[in-house]
PDB file of C-alpha atoms in Angstrom:
ATOM      1  CA  MET O  94      39.565 -59.841  -9.272  1.00 37.00           C
ATOM      2  CA  HIS O  95      41.322 -59.571  -5.896  1.00 39.00           C
ATOM      3  CA  THR O  96      40.243 -56.893  -3.452  1.00 39.00           C
ATOM      4  CA  ASP O  97      41.969 -55.974  -0.244  1.00 38.00           C
ATOM      5  CA  ALA O  98      39.866 -56.747   2.861  1.00 41.00           C
ATOM      6  CA  ALA O  99      40.390 -53.269   4.310  1.00 42.00           C
ATOM      7  CA  GLU O 100      39.338 -51.680   1.023  1.00 41.00           C
ATOM      8  CA  SER O 101      36.100 -53.643   0.879  1.00 43.00           C
ATOM      9  CA  VAL O 102      35.277 -52.859   4.505  1.00 55.00           C
ATOM     10  CA  CYS O 103      36.183 -49.157   4.363  1.00 61.00           C
ATOM     11  CA  GLY O 104      34.947 -48.225   0.894  1.00 69.00           C
ATOM     12  CA  SER O 105      31.579 -46.880  -0.158  1.00 73.00           C
ATOM     13  CA  GLY O 106      30.978 -49.668  -2.681  1.00 75.00           C
ATOM     14  CA  TYR O 107      28.861 -48.596  -5.617  1.00 78.00           C
ATOM     15  CA  LEU O 108      27.747 -45.425  -3.815  1.00 79.00           C
ATOM     16  CA  SER O 109      29.350 -42.027  -4.279  1.00 77.00           C
ATOM     17  CA  ASN O 110      32.475 -41.266  -2.252  1.00 72.00           C
ATOM     18  CA  ALA O 111      30.306 -38.847  -0.253  1.00 72.00           C
ATOM     19  CA  PHE O 112      28.899 -41.956   1.488  1.00 78.00           C
ATOM     20  CA  GLY O 113      32.288 -43.221   2.630  1.00 78.00           C
ATOM     21  CA  PRO O 114      32.685 -44.285   6.276  1.00 77.00           C
ATOM     22  CA  PHE O 115      33.682 -41.994   9.129  1.00 74.00           C
ATOM     23  CA  SER O 116      36.938 -43.107  10.728  1.00 75.00           C
ATOM     24  CA  LEU O 117      37.178 -42.845  14.510  1.00 77.00           C
ATOM     25  CA  GLY O 118      40.970 -43.108  14.528  1.00 79.00           C
ATOM     26  CA  GLY O 119      41.134 -45.426  17.512  1.00 80.00           C
ATOM     27  CA  ASP O 120      39.513 -48.166  19.520  1.00 83.00           C
ATOM     28  CA  PRO O 121      36.490 -46.988  21.535  1.00 81.00           C
ATOM     29  CA  ALA O 122      37.203 -49.762  24.067  1.00 84.00           C
ATOM     30  CA  ASN O 123      40.402 -47.991  25.181  1.00 84.00           C
ATOM     31  CA  THR O 124      39.982 -45.882  28.303  1.00 84.00           C
ATOM     32  CA  THR O 125      41.878 -42.986  26.690  1.00 82.00           C
ATOM     33  CA  PHE O 126      39.826 -43.103  23.477  1.00 81.00           C
ATOM     34  CA  SER O 127      38.945 -39.869  21.727  1.00 78.00           C
ATOM     35  CA  VAL O 128      37.775 -39.340  18.175  1.00 79.00           C
ATOM     36  CA  ARG O 129      40.648 -38.146  16.018  1.00 74.00           C
ATOM     37  CA  ASP O 130      40.262 -34.687  14.455  1.00 74.00           C
ATOM     38  CA  LEU O 131      36.869 -33.949  15.997  1.00 76.00           C
ATOM     39  CA  SER O 132      38.017 -30.685  17.528  1.00 75.00           C
ATOM     40  CA  LEU O 133      40.190 -27.837  16.333  1.00 80.00           C
ATOM     41  CA  SER O 134      43.913 -28.083  16.876  1.00 83.00           C
ATOM     42  CA  PRO O 135      45.266 -25.642  19.492  1.00 84.00           C
ATOM     43  CA  GLU O 136      46.833 -23.333  16.890  1.00 88.00           C
ATOM     44  CA  VAL O 137      43.533 -22.841  15.013  1.00 87.00           C
ATOM     45  CA  ASP O 138      41.016 -20.586  16.749  1.00 89.00           C
ATOM     46  CA  GLN O 139      37.373 -20.125  15.719  1.00 87.00           C
ATOM     47  CA  GLN O 140      38.120 -17.035  13.578  1.00 93.00           C
ATOM     48  CA  ARG O 141      40.858 -18.830  11.619  1.00 92.00           C
ATOM     49  CA  PHE O 142      38.563 -21.849  11.209  1.00 89.00           C
ATOM     50  CA  GLU O 143      35.836 -19.645   9.720  1.00 90.00           C
ATOM     51  CA  GLN O 144      38.361 -17.930   7.413  1.00 93.00           C
ATOM     52  CA  ARG O 145      39.391 -21.340   6.129  1.00 90.00           C
ATOM     53  CA  GLN O 146      35.752 -22.195   5.426  1.00 88.00           C
ATOM     54  CA  THR O 147      35.362 -18.954   3.455  1.00 92.00           C
ATOM     55  CA  ILE O 148      38.493 -19.613   1.404  1.00 93.00           C
ATOM     56  CA  LEU O 149      37.403 -23.202   0.717  1.00 87.00           C
ATOM     57  CA  ALA O 150      33.982 -21.982  -0.437  1.00 87.00           C
ATOM     58  CA  ALA O 151      35.654 -19.565  -2.884  1.00 90.00           C
ATOM     59  CA  VAL O 152      37.925 -22.299  -4.273  1.00 87.00           C
ATOM     60  CA  ASP O 153      34.991 -24.725  -4.543  1.00 81.00           C
ATOM     61  CA  ALA O 154      32.887 -22.160  -6.387  1.00 82.00           C
ATOM     62  CA  HIS O 155      35.713 -21.550  -8.861  1.00 82.00           C
ATOM     63  CA  PHE O 156      36.282 -25.240  -9.622  1.00 77.00           C
ATOM     64  CA  SER O 157      32.567 -26.039  -9.710  1.00 74.00           C
ATOM     65  CA  SER O 158      32.141 -23.450 -12.436  1.00 71.00           C
ATOM     66  CA  LEU O 159      34.883 -25.162 -14.478  1.00 72.00           C
ATOM     67  CA  GLU O 160      33.951 -28.803 -14.045  1.00 71.00           C
ATOM     68  CA  LYS O 161      31.104 -30.829 -12.605  1.00 70.00           C
ATOM     69  CA  SER O 162      31.982 -34.304 -11.358  1.00 70.00           C
ATOM     70  CA  ASP O 163      31.109 -36.849  -8.706  1.00 70.00           C
ATOM     71  CA  ALA O 164      34.612 -36.588  -7.242  1.00 71.00           C
ATOM     72  CA  LEU O 165      34.263 -32.819  -6.703  1.00 73.00           C
ATOM     73  CA  ASP O 166      30.777 -33.243  -5.234  1.00 76.00           C
ATOM     74  CA  ALA O 167      32.059 -35.974  -2.918  1.00 78.00           C
ATOM     75  CA  MET O 168      34.957 -33.847  -1.695  1.00 77.00           C
ATOM     76  CA  ASP O 169      32.637 -30.896  -1.137  1.00 78.00           C
ATOM     77  CA  ALA O 170      30.259 -33.087   0.864  1.00 82.00           C
ATOM     78  CA  PHE O 171      33.205 -34.530   2.807  1.00 82.00           C
ATOM     79  CA  TYR O 172      34.482 -31.061   3.769  1.00 82.00           C
ATOM     80  CA  GLN O 173      30.999 -29.851   4.717  1.00 83.00           C
ATOM     81  CA  HIS O 174      30.506 -32.887   6.965  1.00 83.00           C
ATOM     82  CA  ALA O 175      33.951 -32.387   8.485  1.00 82.00           C
ATOM     83  CA  TYR O 176      33.291 -28.718   9.241  1.00 81.00           C
ATOM     84  CA  SER O 177      29.946 -29.505  10.807  1.00 84.00           C
ATOM     85  CA  LEU O 178      31.492 -32.229  12.994  1.00 81.00           C
ATOM     86  CA  ILE O 179      34.414 -30.077  14.103  1.00 80.00           C
ATOM     87  CA  SER O 180      32.129 -27.199  15.044  1.00 80.00           C
ATOM     88  CA  SER O 181      29.540 -29.375  16.831  1.00 82.00           C
ATOM     89  CA  GLN O 182      29.524 -29.765  20.609  1.00 82.00           C
ATOM     90  CA  LYS O 183      26.856 -32.468  20.197  1.00 85.00           C
ATOM     91  CA  ALA O 184      29.196 -34.562  18.031  1.00 80.00           C
ATOM     92  CA  ARG O 185      31.966 -34.393  20.624  1.00 78.00           C
ATOM     93  CA  ARG O 186      29.556 -35.327  23.436  1.00 81.00           C
ATOM     94  CA  GLY O 187      28.180 -38.182  21.343  1.00 81.00           C
ATOM     95  CA  PHE O 188      31.581 -39.884  21.348  1.00 74.00           C
ATOM     96  CA  GLN O 189      32.146 -39.531  25.110  1.00 74.00           C
ATOM     97  CA  ILE O 190      31.328 -43.129  25.885  1.00 69.00           C
TER      98      ILE O 190
END
C-alpha cells in the first residue's frame, strides 16, 4: 500500500481525527510569521463570533441526536478547539516568537 508522505506526516494515524495536528500556516523562521486563522477576521466582531458559536451548538445538538459517530465527535472537538484558540490571548502570545 502506497501512502503519500504528507498524509503520513499530517494525519492522526490510528487515533481519532480529533487528535489531528494543528497547522501553523507558515514557517516560524520567517520574520513576518503569524499563525494563520488565530484571530478573528476584521469583518467578524466578538458578538458575531459568539452568535456563530450559538448557531453551531444548535446544529451540533440536532445532528448528535440523529447520529453518533467518531467523525461528528471529531468535528465537534475540532470546532471547540478552534473557538478556544481564536478567543485566547494566551494562544496568540504563545506564537509571538
